[in-house]
Amino acid sequence: MLRIVEDTVRAITPHVLGVDAVKEMPEADPQASVDFLNDWLEKGISEYRIMTNVAFLALNAYSLLRKGRLFPGLDHDAQADLLERLYKAKGIIAYQFLYLLANPAVSSYYSRMDVQRLLGFDIAALKEESNKRLVTREGGPLPPKSPATDEPTGQVER
Amino acid sequence: MIHSREEITGGVKLSTEVVVVGSGAGGATIAKELSEAGRQVVVIEAGRHFTREDFNLRMDFAFVDMYWDGGQVMTVGAPMFLLPQGKTLGGTTTINSGTCFRMPHRVLKKWHIDYGLWQITEEELDLYYSAVQEYLFVQKADKEVMGQNALLFLEGAQKLGLSGGIIARNAKDCEGYGVCCFGCPSDAKQSANVSYIPDAVKSGCVVYTGCLVDEVVVKGGRAVGVKGRLLNPERDVPGPQIVVDAEVVVLAAGSLHTPRMLLVQGLCNSSGQVGRNLTIHPCNSTVAVMDERLDNPKGIPQATYVDEFADEGIMLEGGTVPPLGIAMGVPYKGRRLAEFMWKYPCFGIFGGMLSEHCSTGRVIPHPRDPARHLISYNLTGEDKKKFKFMTELMAEIWFSLGAKSLLTPTSSLPEMRPSDLPKFKRLKAKPSDYVAVSAYHPLGTCRMGSDPESSVVRHTGETWEVENLFICDGSIVPTSLGVNPQMTIFALAMRCAGFVDDRLEELAGRDPGESVTS
């Protein structure tokens, strides 16, 4: 991954996620966004690799044009201002462009087990429960569930 | 025996009666039927073999490990659809929702009239459907495992006077873990990897996973085997060669890869129809914010349907996804995104499917990588209106249930409140305005018919141009089915198995007489 893309992914992560606004949500991890993108680009298709790089380079070109500096070199407010302008754009091209910019941060954050558990999708608990309820083609119906496994897995209190 | 790529160190050379390329609904079924009839069968599957122990319920892992192109297969056109396809033992059956519908009568009638497929009768298909249903434990789930989301939506639809019901699925003792699309962790879902393939193997079928077939070997107008290569376990790069000599070759690599292989080789395309006539089911979804918790994704992702407009080609079917699946498509950033996602436990999620339509697309090989394809597809004509109508219908149902707002799939009005519905109905949404839309069930790219000038295979599944080369997957289905297609592919594969068995009898110089299904 190009250094400028890596720095931009790191810089854009807190702006995209905004998780400070919800006190219960865990902090964003900009390096995790970089690692996620690296992995994704390595395993994914070449077109996606090209489009993602183009999107991050385009953001930096826009940043140079509007603010005179590359995106990672701007202060927090200037970065926020720039992104705000972009997110006001309408239409499919703007949507796709912003999707590519946001995807590393969003995908890495919302694929975290702790974040998903907090939102009610407790992967570890479900896996444990499903391991106790294995089905075979030859076997008869499963026995009734114990009360413990009937407990909801979500942790969110609203 | 199931061989994994990791355990094979050198090249592989085999000789068998039948080689089947692909292990999804078509390939797995034909492998089981023929193996149980005493035939020597080798199955070659590009994906890897995962079991319930391997399924970790994570969408991100599943996409990378078990879907073609890391789950990034897209159509090119307006709109661009994400078209997820399974690349694992069992094919897409391993990562689908398990929905089972029989093809409506009107569709078979169309096959008779438009494609001359009179040999496929309703009575015969019914027999195959019944056998598949029994074998795969097809049944409606218990309400307690269906999930609040599915039940609430159906209730809302019925209160508005819309018809609908509970979806029958190939699942036994399903507990509604909500992760069908990432591999069933309890083996409740009777996908081909836990049903047809193990039974085929019990009868002597040999399966090679992690191998990509490049070429059908043809000599004197007859298919005599396939050549391919083992894929590197870490990355999909070429490894040692696999060569299988066979009396009959069955292509069952699905509606995208089967035509790609034929086009790369220039086989069976005198009609010019290979790769054409692609039908998919374009889908969009709504995410409603409700007051009460619905606790997605717990429950069966696709448990209920609304079929009030099925005759007009519109089906609404459940489609819940984990938080990651929602977050990736939300058009917000920062505080707004975080606050929206925090409401995930209260999201109502449902999908609409354009189940019969006039739009068609095309599959061509990728110009730089013959192992991949490009898919062109545009929504045209009335389909554009229907696609928008699906969103309106879902919005009406969610709002009638008290939703305060919902996300739409259009960039022109991404968020809708109840008061916005009239405005949304007036909107002239262009196909290119749709975002975060997906499509499923590709069919038709090697369609069967009675005329070799307009079809690729006969009603038996055998190609018109290459003897002993059969196609047995969704690509032979000549029209959109109006419903999810796996049942029909299973049924057609059972039917096709009989013709392959007959051919083997003929090759051995015997009268086919009474074989498996003829």
PDB file of C-alpha atoms in Angstrom, chain B residues 47-294:
ATOM      1  CA  GLY B  47     -13.323 -23.572  -3.194  1.00  0.00           C
ATOM      2  CA  ARG B  48     -12.002 -25.140  -0.044  1.00  0.00           C
ATOM      3  CA  HIS B  49     -13.641 -27.609   2.284  1.00  0.00           C
ATOM      4  CA  PHE B  50     -14.974 -25.975   5.421  1.00  0.00           C
ATOM      5  CA  THR B  51     -16.922 -27.724   8.143  1.00  0.00           C
ATOM      6  CA  ARG B  52     -19.030 -26.462  11.017  1.00  0.00           C
ATOM      7  CA  GLU B  53     -15.907 -26.391  13.184  1.00  0.00           C
ATOM      8  CA  ASP B  54     -14.374 -23.930  10.726  1.00  0.00           C
ATOM      9  CA  PHE B  55     -17.392 -21.641  10.468  1.00  0.00           C
ATOM     10  CA  ASN B  56     -16.629 -18.808  12.849  1.00  0.00           C
ATOM     11  CA  LEU B  57     -19.863 -16.892  12.148  1.00  0.00           C
ATOM     12  CA  ARG B  58     -17.948 -13.841  10.979  1.00  0.00           C
ATOM     13  CA  MET B  59     -19.078 -12.078   7.849  1.00  0.00           C
ATOM     14  CA  ASP B  60     -15.636 -10.628   7.114  1.00  0.00           C
ATOM     15  CA  PHE B  61     -13.916 -14.020   7.292  1.00  0.00           C
ATOM     16  CA  ALA B  62     -16.657 -15.762   5.332  1.00  0.00           C
ATOM     17  CA  PHE B  63     -16.499 -13.269   2.490  1.00  0.00           C
ATOM     18  CA  VAL B  64     -12.762 -13.698   2.091  1.00  0.00           C
ATOM     19  CA  ASP B  65     -12.672 -17.480   2.536  1.00  0.00           C
ATOM     20  CA  MET B  66     -15.926 -18.767   1.076  1.00  0.00           C
ATOM     21  CA  TYR B  67     -17.047 -16.302  -1.601  1.00  0.00           C
ATOM     22  CA  TRP B  68     -15.686 -15.739  -5.088  1.00  0.00           C
ATOM     23  CA  ASP B  69     -13.414 -12.707  -5.305  1.00  0.00           C
ATOM     24  CA  GLY B  70     -13.612 -12.125  -1.568  1.00  0.00           C
ATOM     25  CA  GLY B  71     -17.330 -11.349  -1.871  1.00  0.00           C
ATOM     26  CA  GLN B  72     -16.611  -8.505  -4.296  1.00  0.00           C
ATOM     27  CA  VAL B  73     -18.252  -9.876  -7.465  1.00  0.00           C
ATOM     28  CA  MET B  74     -20.059  -6.893  -8.991  1.00  0.00           C
ATOM     29  CA  THR B  75     -22.135  -6.404 -12.095  1.00  0.00           C
ATOM     30  CA  VAL B  76     -21.184  -3.567 -14.428  1.00  0.00           C
ATOM     31  CA  GLY B  77     -24.108  -1.358 -15.408  1.00  0.00           C
ATOM     32  CA  ALA B  78     -26.806   0.721 -13.809  1.00  0.00           C
ATOM     33  CA  PRO B  79     -27.126   0.117 -10.981  1.00  0.00           C
ATOM     34  CA  MET B  80     -24.075  -1.919 -10.019  1.00  0.00           C
ATOM     35  CA  PHE B  81     -25.131  -4.980  -8.063  1.00  0.00           C
ATOM     36  CA  LEU B  82     -23.044  -6.932  -5.613  1.00  0.00           C
ATOM     37  CA  LEU B  83     -23.539 -10.552  -6.723  1.00  0.00           C
ATOM     38  CA  PRO B  84     -22.240 -12.835  -3.945  1.00  0.00           C
ATOM     39  CA  GLN B  85     -21.373 -16.356  -5.068  1.00  0.00           C
ATOM     40  CA  GLY B  86     -20.122 -19.248  -2.951  1.00  0.00           C
ATOM     41  CA  LYS B  87     -16.644 -20.602  -3.517  1.00  0.00           C
ATOM     42  CA  THR B  88     -16.519 -23.496  -1.109  1.00  0.00           C
ATOM     43  CA  LEU B  89     -17.499 -27.150  -0.979  1.00  0.00           C
ATOM     44  CA  GLY B  90     -21.262 -27.119  -1.514  1.00  0.00           C
ATOM     45  CA  GLY B  91     -21.046 -23.958  -3.618  1.00  0.00           C
ATOM     46  CA  THR B  92     -23.584 -21.265  -2.906  1.00  0.00           C
ATOM     47  CA  THR B  93     -25.799 -23.722  -0.994  1.00  0.00           C
ATOM     48  CA  THR B  94     -23.243 -23.512   1.829  1.00  0.00           C
ATOM     49  CA  ILE B  95     -23.637 -19.757   2.136  1.00  0.00           C
ATOM     50  CA  ASN B  96     -27.269 -19.147   1.163  1.00  0.00           C
ATOM     51  CA  SER B  97     -30.288 -18.733   3.420  1.00  0.00           C
ATOM     52  CA  GLY B  98     -31.724 -22.158   2.644  1.00  0.00           C
ATOM     53  CA  THR B  99     -34.903 -20.842   1.052  1.00  0.00           C
ATOM     54  CA  CYS B 100     -36.854 -23.504  -0.859  1.00  0.00           C
ATOM     55  CA  PHE B 101     -39.582 -22.733  -3.355  1.00  0.00           C
ATOM     56  CA  ARG B 102     -40.875 -24.804  -6.232  1.00  0.00           C
ATOM     57  CA  MET B 103     -40.978 -23.073  -9.574  1.00  0.00           C
ATOM     58  CA  PRO B 104     -44.439 -21.623 -10.263  1.00  0.00           C
ATOM     59  CA  HIS B 105     -46.573 -23.388 -12.871  1.00  0.00           C
ATOM     60  CA  ARG B 106     -46.621 -20.320 -15.134  1.00  0.00           C
ATOM     61  CA  VAL B 107     -42.841 -20.476 -15.495  1.00  0.00           C
ATOM     62  CA  LEU B 108     -42.810 -24.086 -16.651  1.00  0.00           C
ATOM     63  CA  LYS B 109     -45.534 -23.184 -19.129  1.00  0.00           C
ATOM     64  CA  LYS B 110     -43.237 -20.509 -20.517  1.00  0.00           C
ATOM     65  CA  TRP B 111     -40.460 -23.101 -20.866  1.00  0.00           C
ATOM     66  CA  HIS B 112     -42.838 -25.256 -22.896  1.00  0.00           C
ATOM     67  CA  ILE B 113     -44.110 -22.526 -25.156  1.00  0.00           C
ATOM     68  CA  ASP B 114     -41.036 -20.322 -25.612  1.00  0.00           C
ATOM     69  CA  TYR B 115     -38.254 -22.909 -25.443  1.00  0.00           C
ATOM     70  CA  GLY B 116     -39.947 -26.095 -26.623  1.00  0.00           C
ATOM     71  CA  LEU B 117     -39.078 -27.927 -23.415  1.00  0.00           C
ATOM     72  CA  TRP B 118     -42.161 -30.122 -23.517  1.00  0.00           C
ATOM     73  CA  GLN B 119     -40.194 -33.109 -22.253  1.00  0.00           C
ATOM     74  CA  ILE B 120     -39.968 -31.535 -18.808  1.00  0.00           C
ATOM     75  CA  THR B 121     -43.416 -32.133 -17.410  1.00  0.00           C
ATOM     76  CA  GLU B 122     -44.956 -30.825 -14.251  1.00  0.00           C
ATOM     77  CA  GLU B 123     -45.633 -34.363 -13.034  1.00  0.00           C
ATOM     78  CA  GLU B 124     -42.010 -35.387 -13.503  1.00  0.00           C
ATOM     79  CA  LEU B 125     -40.670 -32.254 -11.829  1.00  0.00           C
ATOM     80  CA  ASP B 126     -43.050 -32.768  -8.929  1.00  0.00           C
ATOM     81  CA  LEU B 127     -41.520 -36.178  -8.313  1.00  0.00           C
ATOM     82  CA  TYR B 128     -38.020 -34.703  -8.189  1.00  0.00           C
ATOM     83  CA  TYR B 129     -39.135 -31.797  -6.032  1.00  0.00           C
ATOM     84  CA  SER B 130     -40.748 -34.213  -3.591  1.00  0.00           C
ATOM     85  CA  ALA B 131     -37.617 -36.346  -3.430  1.00  0.00           C
ATOM     86  CA  VAL B 132     -35.442 -33.288  -2.815  1.00  0.00           C
ATOM     87  CA  GLN B 133     -37.793 -31.975  -0.142  1.00  0.00           C
ATOM     88  CA  GLU B 134     -37.720 -35.246   1.725  1.00  0.00           C
ATOM     89  CA  TYR B 135     -33.973 -35.686   1.400  1.00  0.00           C
ATOM     90  CA  LEU B 136     -33.184 -32.147   2.540  1.00  0.00           C
ATOM     91  CA  PHE B 137     -35.760 -31.989   5.362  1.00  0.00           C
ATOM     92  CA  VAL B 138     -37.453 -29.019   3.689  1.00  0.00           C
ATOM     93  CA  GLN B 139     -39.883 -27.512   6.159  1.00  0.00           C
ATOM     94  CA  LYS B 140     -41.141 -24.294   7.663  1.00  0.00           C
ATOM     95  CA  ALA B 141     -39.324 -23.244  10.800  1.00  0.00           C
ATOM     96  CA  ASP B 142     -40.860 -22.979  14.238  1.00  0.00           C
ATOM     97  CA  LYS B 143     -41.925 -19.470  15.093  1.00  0.00           C
ATOM     98  CA  GLU B 144     -39.725 -19.341  18.178  1.00  0.00           C
ATOM     99  CA  VAL B 145     -36.551 -19.495  16.105  1.00  0.00           C
ATOM    100  CA  MET B 146     -37.645 -17.238  13.265  1.00  0.00           C
ATOM    101  CA  GLY B 147     -36.712 -13.979  14.951  1.00  0.00           C
ATOM    102  CA  GLN B 148     -38.765 -10.938  15.847  1.00  0.00           C
ATOM    103  CA  ASN B 149     -37.851  -9.084  12.682  1.00  0.00           C
ATOM    104  CA  ALA B 150     -39.358 -11.659  10.314  1.00  0.00           C
ATOM    105  CA  LEU B 151     -42.521 -12.141  12.342  1.00  0.00           C
ATOM    106  CA  LEU B 152     -43.149  -8.444  12.821  1.00  0.00           C
ATOM    107  CA  PHE B 153     -42.760  -7.638   9.136  1.00  0.00           C
ATOM    108  CA  LEU B 154     -45.107 -10.425   8.104  1.00  0.00           C
ATOM    109  CA  GLU B 155     -47.637  -9.297  10.692  1.00  0.00           C
ATOM    110  CA  GLY B 156     -47.422  -5.740   9.359  1.00  0.00           C
ATOM    111  CA  ALA B 157     -47.899  -6.905   5.782  1.00  0.00           C
ATOM    112  CA  GLN B 158     -50.891  -9.038   6.667  1.00  0.00           C
ATOM    113  CA  LYS B 159     -52.503  -6.175   8.582  1.00  0.00           C
ATOM    114  CA  LEU B 160     -52.306  -4.172   5.366  1.00  0.00           C
ATOM    115  CA  GLY B 161     -54.056  -7.031   3.570  1.00  0.00           C
ATOM    116  CA  LEU B 162     -50.967  -8.299   1.771  1.00  0.00           C
ATOM    117  CA  SER B 163     -50.456 -12.026   1.339  1.00  0.00           C
ATOM    118  CA  GLY B 164     -47.367 -13.702   2.690  1.00  0.00           C
ATOM    119  CA  GLY B 165     -46.161 -16.562   4.787  1.00  0.00           C
ATOM    120  CA  ILE B 166     -43.368 -18.544   6.335  1.00  0.00           C
ATOM    121  CA  ILE B 167     -40.573 -19.722   4.069  1.00  0.00           C
ATOM    122  CA  ALA B 168     -39.840 -23.430   3.791  1.00  0.00           C
ATOM    123  CA  ARG B 169     -36.122 -24.104   4.144  1.00  0.00           C
ATOM    124  CA  ASN B 170     -33.788 -27.057   3.825  1.00  0.00           C
ATOM    125  CA  ALA B 171     -32.996 -27.038   7.521  1.00  0.00           C
ATOM    126  CA  LYS B 172     -33.389 -29.652  10.215  1.00  0.00           C
ATOM    127  CA  ASP B 173     -33.718 -28.559  13.830  1.00  0.00           C
ATOM    128  CA  CYS B 174     -32.683 -25.021  12.926  1.00  0.00           C
ATOM    129  CA  GLU B 175     -32.137 -22.858  16.001  1.00  0.00           C
ATOM    130  CA  GLY B 176     -32.022 -19.536  14.167  1.00  0.00           C
ATOM    131  CA  TYR B 177     -28.411 -18.557  14.752  1.00  0.00           C
ATOM    132  CA  GLY B 178     -28.818 -15.918  12.061  1.00  0.00           C
ATOM    133  CA  VAL B 179     -25.627 -16.671  10.190  1.00  0.00           C
ATOM    134  CA  CYS B 180     -26.728 -18.932   7.312  1.00  0.00           C
ATOM    135  CA  CYS B 181     -24.732 -16.893   4.830  1.00  0.00           C
ATOM    136  CA  PHE B 182     -21.447 -17.510   6.630  1.00  0.00           C
ATOM    137  CA  GLY B 183     -21.835 -21.284   6.991  1.00  0.00           C
ATOM    138  CA  CYS B 184     -24.299 -22.962   9.341  1.00  0.00           C
ATOM    139  CA  PRO B 185     -22.477 -23.575  12.648  1.00  0.00           C
ATOM    140  CA  SER B 186     -24.690 -26.502  13.718  1.00  0.00           C
ATOM    141  CA  ASP B 187     -25.144 -28.242  10.337  1.00  0.00           C
ATOM    142  CA  ALA B 188     -28.879 -27.654  10.617  1.00  0.00           C
ATOM    143  CA  LYS B 189     -28.970 -26.213   7.114  1.00  0.00           C
ATOM    144  CA  GLN B 190     -28.861 -29.115   4.685  1.00  0.00           C
ATOM    145  CA  SER B 191     -26.544 -27.484   2.194  1.00  0.00           C
ATOM    146  CA  ALA B 192     -24.782 -29.744  -0.284  1.00  0.00           C
ATOM    147  CA  ASN B 193     -21.635 -29.875   1.863  1.00  0.00           C
ATOM    148  CA  VAL B 194     -23.499 -31.758   4.607  1.00  0.00           C
ATOM    149  CA  SER B 195     -25.972 -33.727   2.498  1.00  0.00           C
ATOM    150  CA  TYR B 196     -25.316 -34.601  -1.140  1.00  0.00           C
ATOM    151  CA  ILE B 197     -21.519 -34.492  -0.977  1.00  0.00           C
ATOM    152  CA  PRO B 198     -21.080 -36.735   2.104  1.00  0.00           C
ATOM    153  CA  ASP B 199     -23.580 -39.219   0.660  1.00  0.00           C
ATOM    154  CA  ALA B 200     -21.787 -39.190  -2.683  1.00  0.00           C
ATOM    155  CA  VAL B 201     -18.491 -39.800  -0.893  1.00  0.00           C
ATOM    156  CA  LYS B 202     -20.027 -42.689   1.060  1.00  0.00           C
ATOM    157  CA  SER B 203     -20.777 -44.278  -2.312  1.00  0.00           C
ATOM    158  CA  GLY B 204     -17.229 -43.887  -3.524  1.00  0.00           C
ATOM    159  CA  CYS B 205     -17.177 -40.417  -5.067  1.00  0.00           C
ATOM    160  CA  VAL B 206     -13.794 -38.702  -4.865  1.00  0.00           C
ATOM    161  CA  VAL B 207     -13.731 -34.933  -4.320  1.00  0.00           C
ATOM    162  CA  TYR B 208     -10.816 -32.569  -4.935  1.00  0.00           C
ATOM    163  CA  THR B 209     -11.192 -29.127  -3.385  1.00  0.00           C
ATOM    164  CA  GLY B 210      -9.072 -26.072  -4.090  1.00  0.00           C
ATOM    165  CA  CYS B 211      -8.707 -26.998  -7.774  1.00  0.00           C
ATOM    166  CA  LEU B 212      -9.694 -24.786 -10.665  1.00  0.00           C
ATOM    167  CA  VAL B 213     -10.616 -26.386 -13.986  1.00  0.00           C
ATOM    168  CA  ASP B 214      -9.250 -24.488 -16.987  1.00  0.00           C
ATOM    169  CA  GLU B 215     -10.188 -26.694 -19.864  1.00  0.00           C
ATOM    170  CA  VAL B 216     -12.609 -29.336 -21.058  1.00  0.00           C
ATOM    171  CA  VAL B 217     -10.586 -31.792 -23.126  1.00  0.00           C
ATOM    172  CA  VAL B 218     -12.390 -32.507 -26.397  1.00  0.00           C
ATOM    173  CA  LYS B 219     -11.335 -35.126 -28.936  1.00  0.00           C
ATOM    174  CA  GLY B 220     -13.252 -35.828 -32.144  1.00  0.00           C
ATOM    175  CA  GLY B 221     -16.223 -33.785 -30.968  1.00  0.00           C
ATOM    176  CA  ARG B 222     -16.456 -35.658 -27.682  1.00  0.00           C
ATOM    177  CA  ALA B 223     -15.591 -34.504 -24.185  1.00  0.00           C
ATOM    178  CA  VAL B 224     -12.998 -36.861 -22.735  1.00  0.00           C
ATOM    179  CA  GLY B 225     -11.903 -35.138 -19.545  1.00  0.00           C
ATOM    180  CA  VAL B 226     -10.760 -31.892 -17.960  1.00  0.00           C
ATOM    181  CA  LYS B 227      -7.500 -30.168 -17.131  1.00  0.00           C
ATOM    182  CA  GLY B 228      -7.008 -27.742 -14.313  1.00  0.00           C
ATOM    183  CA  ARG B 229      -4.671 -26.696 -11.589  1.00  0.00           C
ATOM    184  CA  LEU B 230      -4.425 -26.853  -7.861  1.00  0.00           C
ATOM    185  CA  LEU B 231      -4.762 -23.474  -6.223  1.00  0.00           C
ATOM    186  CA  ASN B 232      -2.204 -22.221  -3.762  1.00  0.00           C
ATOM    187  CA  PRO B 233      -3.735 -22.511  -0.281  1.00  0.00           C
ATOM    188  CA  GLU B 234      -2.865 -18.948   0.644  1.00  0.00           C
ATOM    189  CA  ARG B 235      -3.584 -17.146  -2.580  1.00  0.00           C
ATOM    190  CA  ASP B 236      -5.432 -18.149  -5.691  1.00  0.00           C
ATOM    191  CA  VAL B 237      -2.342 -18.585  -7.811  1.00  0.00           C
ATOM    192  CA  PRO B 238      -1.661 -21.568 -10.065  1.00  0.00           C
ATOM    193  CA  GLY B 239      -0.208 -24.715  -8.593  1.00  0.00           C
ATOM    194  CA  PRO B 240       0.463 -28.179 -10.041  1.00  0.00           C
ATOM    195  CA  GLN B 241      -1.800 -29.555 -12.744  1.00  0.00           C
ATOM    196  CA  ILE B 242      -4.797 -31.829 -12.262  1.00  0.00           C
ATOM    197  CA  VAL B 243      -5.831 -33.947 -15.250  1.00  0.00           C
ATOM    198  CA  VAL B 244      -8.916 -36.145 -15.215  1.00  0.00           C
ATOM    199  CA  ASP B 245      -9.797 -38.464 -18.094  1.00  0.00           C
ATOM    200  CA  ALA B 246     -13.497 -39.253 -18.129  1.00  0.00           C
ATOM    201  CA  GLU B 247     -16.172 -40.750 -20.312  1.00  0.00           C
ATOM    202  CA  VAL B 248     -18.597 -37.971 -19.445  1.00  0.00           C
ATOM    203  CA  VAL B 249     -17.858 -34.419 -18.327  1.00  0.00           C
ATOM    204  CA  VAL B 250     -20.443 -32.471 -16.325  1.00  0.00           C
ATOM    205  CA  LEU B 251     -19.976 -28.730 -15.951  1.00  0.00           C
ATOM    206  CA  ALA B 252     -21.692 -27.492 -12.796  1.00  0.00           C
ATOM    207  CA  ALA B 253     -19.654 -24.412 -11.979  1.00  0.00           C
ATOM    208  CA  GLY B 254     -22.648 -22.071 -11.884  1.00  0.00           C
ATOM    209  CA  SER B 255     -24.095 -19.473 -14.228  1.00  0.00           C
ATOM    210  CA  LEU B 256     -21.009 -17.279 -14.163  1.00  0.00           C
ATOM    211  CA  HIS B 257     -18.127 -19.744 -14.369  1.00  0.00           C
ATOM    212  CA  THR B 258     -19.624 -22.395 -16.653  1.00  0.00           C
ATOM    213  CA  PRO B 259     -20.142 -19.953 -19.565  1.00  0.00           C
ATOM    214  CA  ARG B 260     -16.783 -18.320 -18.840  1.00  0.00           C
ATOM    215  CA  MET B 261     -15.028 -21.657 -19.269  1.00  0.00           C
ATOM    216  CA  LEU B 262     -16.844 -22.392 -22.525  1.00  0.00           C
ATOM    217  CA  LEU B 263     -16.194 -18.907 -23.897  1.00  0.00           C
ATOM    218  CA  VAL B 264     -12.487 -19.030 -23.061  1.00  0.00           C
ATOM    219  CA  GLN B 265     -12.247 -22.293 -24.996  1.00  0.00           C
ATOM    220  CA  GLY B 266     -14.667 -21.285 -27.743  1.00  0.00           C
ATOM    221  CA  LEU B 267     -16.819 -24.344 -27.089  1.00  0.00           C
ATOM    222  CA  CYS B 268     -20.529 -24.946 -27.688  1.00  0.00           C
ATOM    223  CA  ASN B 269     -21.226 -21.446 -28.916  1.00  0.00           C
ATOM    224  CA  SER B 270     -22.425 -21.777 -32.491  1.00  0.00           C
ATOM    225  CA  SER B 271     -25.744 -20.369 -31.292  1.00  0.00           C
ATOM    226  CA  GLY B 272     -23.948 -17.341 -29.852  1.00  0.00           C
ATOM    227  CA  GLN B 273     -25.952 -17.852 -26.655  1.00  0.00           C
ATOM    228  CA  VAL B 274     -23.186 -18.869 -24.248  1.00  0.00           C
ATOM    229  CA  GLY B 275     -22.888 -16.162 -21.603  1.00  0.00           C
ATOM    230  CA  ARG B 276     -26.006 -14.349 -22.814  1.00  0.00           C
ATOM    231  CA  ASN B 277     -29.543 -14.284 -21.365  1.00  0.00           C
ATOM    232  CA  LEU B 278     -28.245 -13.831 -17.833  1.00  0.00           C
ATOM    233  CA  THR B 279     -31.081 -13.348 -15.405  1.00  0.00           C
ATOM    234  CA  ILE B 280     -30.454 -12.368 -11.815  1.00  0.00           C
ATOM    235  CA  HIS B 281     -32.730 -11.373  -8.995  1.00  0.00           C
ATOM    236  CA  PRO B 282     -32.003  -7.699  -8.303  1.00  0.00           C
ATOM    237  CA  CYS B 283     -32.637  -6.926  -4.659  1.00  0.00           C
ATOM    238  CA  ASN B 284     -32.825  -3.884  -2.476  1.00  0.00           C
ATOM    239  CA  SER B 285     -33.428  -3.575   1.204  1.00  0.00           C
ATOM    240  CA  THR B 286     -34.801  -1.214   3.799  1.00  0.00           C
ATOM    241  CA  VAL B 287     -33.448  -0.676   7.278  1.00  0.00           C
ATOM    242  CA  ALA B 288     -36.137   0.728   9.569  1.00  0.00           C
ATOM    243  CA  VAL B 289     -35.518   2.195  12.990  1.00  0.00           C
ATOM    244  CA  MET B 290     -38.121   0.813  15.363  1.00  0.00           C
ATOM    245  CA  ASP B 291     -38.931   1.671  18.986  1.00  0.00           C
ATOM    246  CA  GLU B 292     -38.670  -1.894  20.194  1.00  0.00           C
ATOM    247  CA  ARG B 293     -35.716  -4.260  20.087  1.00  0.00           C
ATOM    248  CA  LEU B 294     -35.849  -6.827  17.315  1.00  0.00           C
TER     249      LEU B 294
END
